[in-house]
Amino acid sequence: MGQYLIGDIEELTGIKAHVLRYWEEVIPSIAPKKDLGGRRIYSQRNLETILRLKYLIYEKKFTIEGARDNLISELDSRNENAEILQAIQETRSELTDLYLTVRKYRKPKQDA
């Protein structure tokens, strides 16, 4: 549960792979592990950070540096609402896994 390749992250977030790789350099909390073949393996926490970063940059119009500072500030205050955040993270992880499973097995659309 909660392990995604860069293509999965790209599809789930709408963020292109080259942008994700750049964000990894600038945002320390986005640090996917790599498998033996060198492919990035993102965790559920990485996905949540990327979604939050996307919101801050594209919706709130933060610079990458401002978004990074905001993320750090949010992490500091996260302990206050840890139980609620844990429940949200678990639910989001389950929904993401369900989405990827459905996508994997759905039939391609037929042209009329």
CSV table of C-alpha atoms in Angstrom, one decimal:
chain,number,residue,atom,x,y,z
A,1,MET,CA,0.0,0.0,0.0
A,2,GLY,CA,1.2,3.4,-0.9
A,3,GLN,CA,4.1,2.8,-3.2
A,4,TYR,CA,4.0,4.5,-6.6
A,5,LEU,CA,6.2,4.8,-9.7
A,6,ILE,CA,6.8,8.2,-11.2
A,7,GLY,CA,4.3,7.5,-13.9
A,8,ASP,CA,1.6,6.8,-11.3
A,9,ILE,CA,2.5,10.1,-9.5
A,10,GLU,CA,2.4,12.0,-12.7
A,11,GLU,CA,-1.1,10.6,-13.5
A,12,LEU,CA,-2.4,11.1,-10.0
A,13,THR,CA,-1.2,14.7,-9.6
A,14,GLY,CA,-1.0,16.0,-13.2
A,15,ILE,CA,2.6,17.1,-12.5
A,16,LYS,CA,5.0,16.1,-15.3
A,17,ALA,CA,7.9,13.8,-14.4
A,18,HIS,CA,10.6,16.5,-15.1
A,19,VAL,CA,8.9,18.9,-12.7
A,20,LEU,CA,8.7,16.1,-10.1
A,21,ARG,CA,12.4,15.5,-10.4
A,22,TYR,CA,13.1,19.2,-10.0
A,23,TRP,CA,10.9,19.4,-6.9
A,24,GLU,CA,12.9,16.5,-5.4
A,25,GLU,CA,16.0,18.6,-5.6
A,26,VAL,CA,14.4,21.7,-4.0
A,27,ILE,CA,12.1,20.1,-1.4
A,28,PRO,CA,13.9,17.9,1.0
A,29,SER,CA,10.8,16.0,2.1
A,30,ILE,CA,10.2,14.6,-1.4
A,31,ALA,CA,12.9,11.9,-1.5
A,32,PRO,CA,11.6,8.8,-3.2
A,33,LYS,CA,13.5,5.6,-2.7
A,34,LYS,CA,15.0,3.9,-5.8
A,35,ASP,CA,14.7,0.2,-6.7
A,36,LEU,CA,17.5,-1.9,-8.0
A,37,GLY,CA,16.8,-0.7,-11.5
A,38,GLY,CA,17.1,3.0,-10.4
A,39,ARG,CA,13.3,3.7,-10.7
A,40,ARG,CA,11.8,6.1,-8.2
A,41,ILE,CA,9.4,4.6,-5.7
A,42,TYR,CA,7.3,7.2,-4.1
A,43,SER,CA,5.6,6.7,-0.7
A,44,GLN,CA,2.1,7.9,0.3
A,45,ARG,CA,3.7,10.7,2.2
A,46,ASN,CA,5.7,11.7,-0.9
A,47,LEU,CA,2.4,11.8,-2.8
A,48,GLU,CA,0.7,13.9,-0.1
A,49,THR,CA,3.6,16.4,-0.1
A,50,ILE,CA,3.5,16.7,-3.9
A,51,LEU,CA,-0.3,17.3,-3.8
A,52,ARG,CA,0.2,20.0,-1.1
A,53,LEU,CA,3.1,21.6,-3.1
A,54,LYS,CA,1.0,21.6,-6.2
A,55,TYR,CA,-1.8,23.4,-4.4
A,56,LEU,CA,0.6,26.0,-2.9
A,57,ILE,CA,2.3,26.7,-6.2
A,58,TYR,CA,-0.6,26.5,-8.7
A,59,GLU,CA,-3.5,27.6,-6.6
A,60,LYS,CA,-2.0,29.9,-4.0
A,61,LYS,CA,0.7,31.2,-6.4
A,62,PHE,CA,3.6,30.6,-4.0
A,63,THR,CA,7.1,30.6,-5.3
A,64,ILE,CA,8.9,27.2,-4.9
A,65,GLU,CA,10.9,28.7,-2.0
A,66,GLY,CA,7.8,30.1,-0.4
A,67,ALA,CA,6.0,26.8,-0.8
A,68,ARG,CA,9.0,24.9,0.7
A,69,ASP,CA,9.0,27.3,3.7
A,70,ASN,CA,5.2,26.8,4.1
A,71,LEU,CA,5.6,23.0,4.1
A,72,ILE,CA,8.2,23.2,6.8
A,73,SER,CA,6.0,25.4,8.9
A,74,GLU,CA,3.1,23.0,8.4
A,75,LEU,CA,5.2,20.1,9.5
A,76,ASP,CA,6.1,21.9,12.7
A,77,SER,CA,2.4,22.4,13.6
A,78,ARG,CA,1.3,19.0,12.4
A,79,ASN,CA,1.8,17.3,15.8
A,80,GLU,CA,-1.2,19.2,17.2
A,81,ASN,CA,-3.7,17.4,14.8
A,82,ALA,CA,-1.8,14.1,14.5
A,83,GLU,CA,-4.8,11.8,14.9
A,84,ILE,CA,-7.0,13.6,12.4
A,85,LEU,CA,-4.2,13.8,9.9
A,86,GLN,CA,-3.4,10.1,10.3
A,87,ALA,CA,-7.0,9.2,9.5
A,88,ILE,CA,-7.0,11.5,6.4
A,89,GLN,CA,-3.7,10.0,5.2
A,90,GLU,CA,-5.0,6.5,5.6
A,91,THR,CA,-8.2,7.2,3.8
A,92,ARG,CA,-6.3,9.0,1.0
A,93,SER,CA,-3.9,6.1,0.6
A,94,GLU,CA,-6.8,3.6,0.3
A,95,LEU,CA,-8.6,5.8,-2.3
A,96,THR,CA,-5.4,6.2,-4.3
A,97,ASP,CA,-4.8,2.4,-4.3
A,98,LEU,CA,-8.4,1.8,-5.3
A,99,TYR,CA,-8.1,4.3,-8.2
A,100,LEU,CA,-4.9,2.7,-9.5
A,101,THR,CA,-6.5,-0.8,-9.3
A,102,VAL,CA,-9.6,0.3,-11.2
A,103,ARG,CA,-7.5,2.1,-13.8
A,104,LYS,CA,-5.4,-1.1,-14.3
A,105,TYR,CA,-8.4,-3.3,-15.0
A,106,ARG,CA,-10.8,-0.9,-16.8
A,107,LYS,CA,-11.5,-1.6,-20.4
A,108,PRO,CA,-10.3,0.9,-23.0
A,109,LYS,CA,-13.0,3.1,-24.6
A,110,GLN,CA,-14.3,1.8,-27.9
A,111,ASP,CA,-14.6,4.4,-30.7
A,112,ALA,CA,-18.1,4.7,-32.0
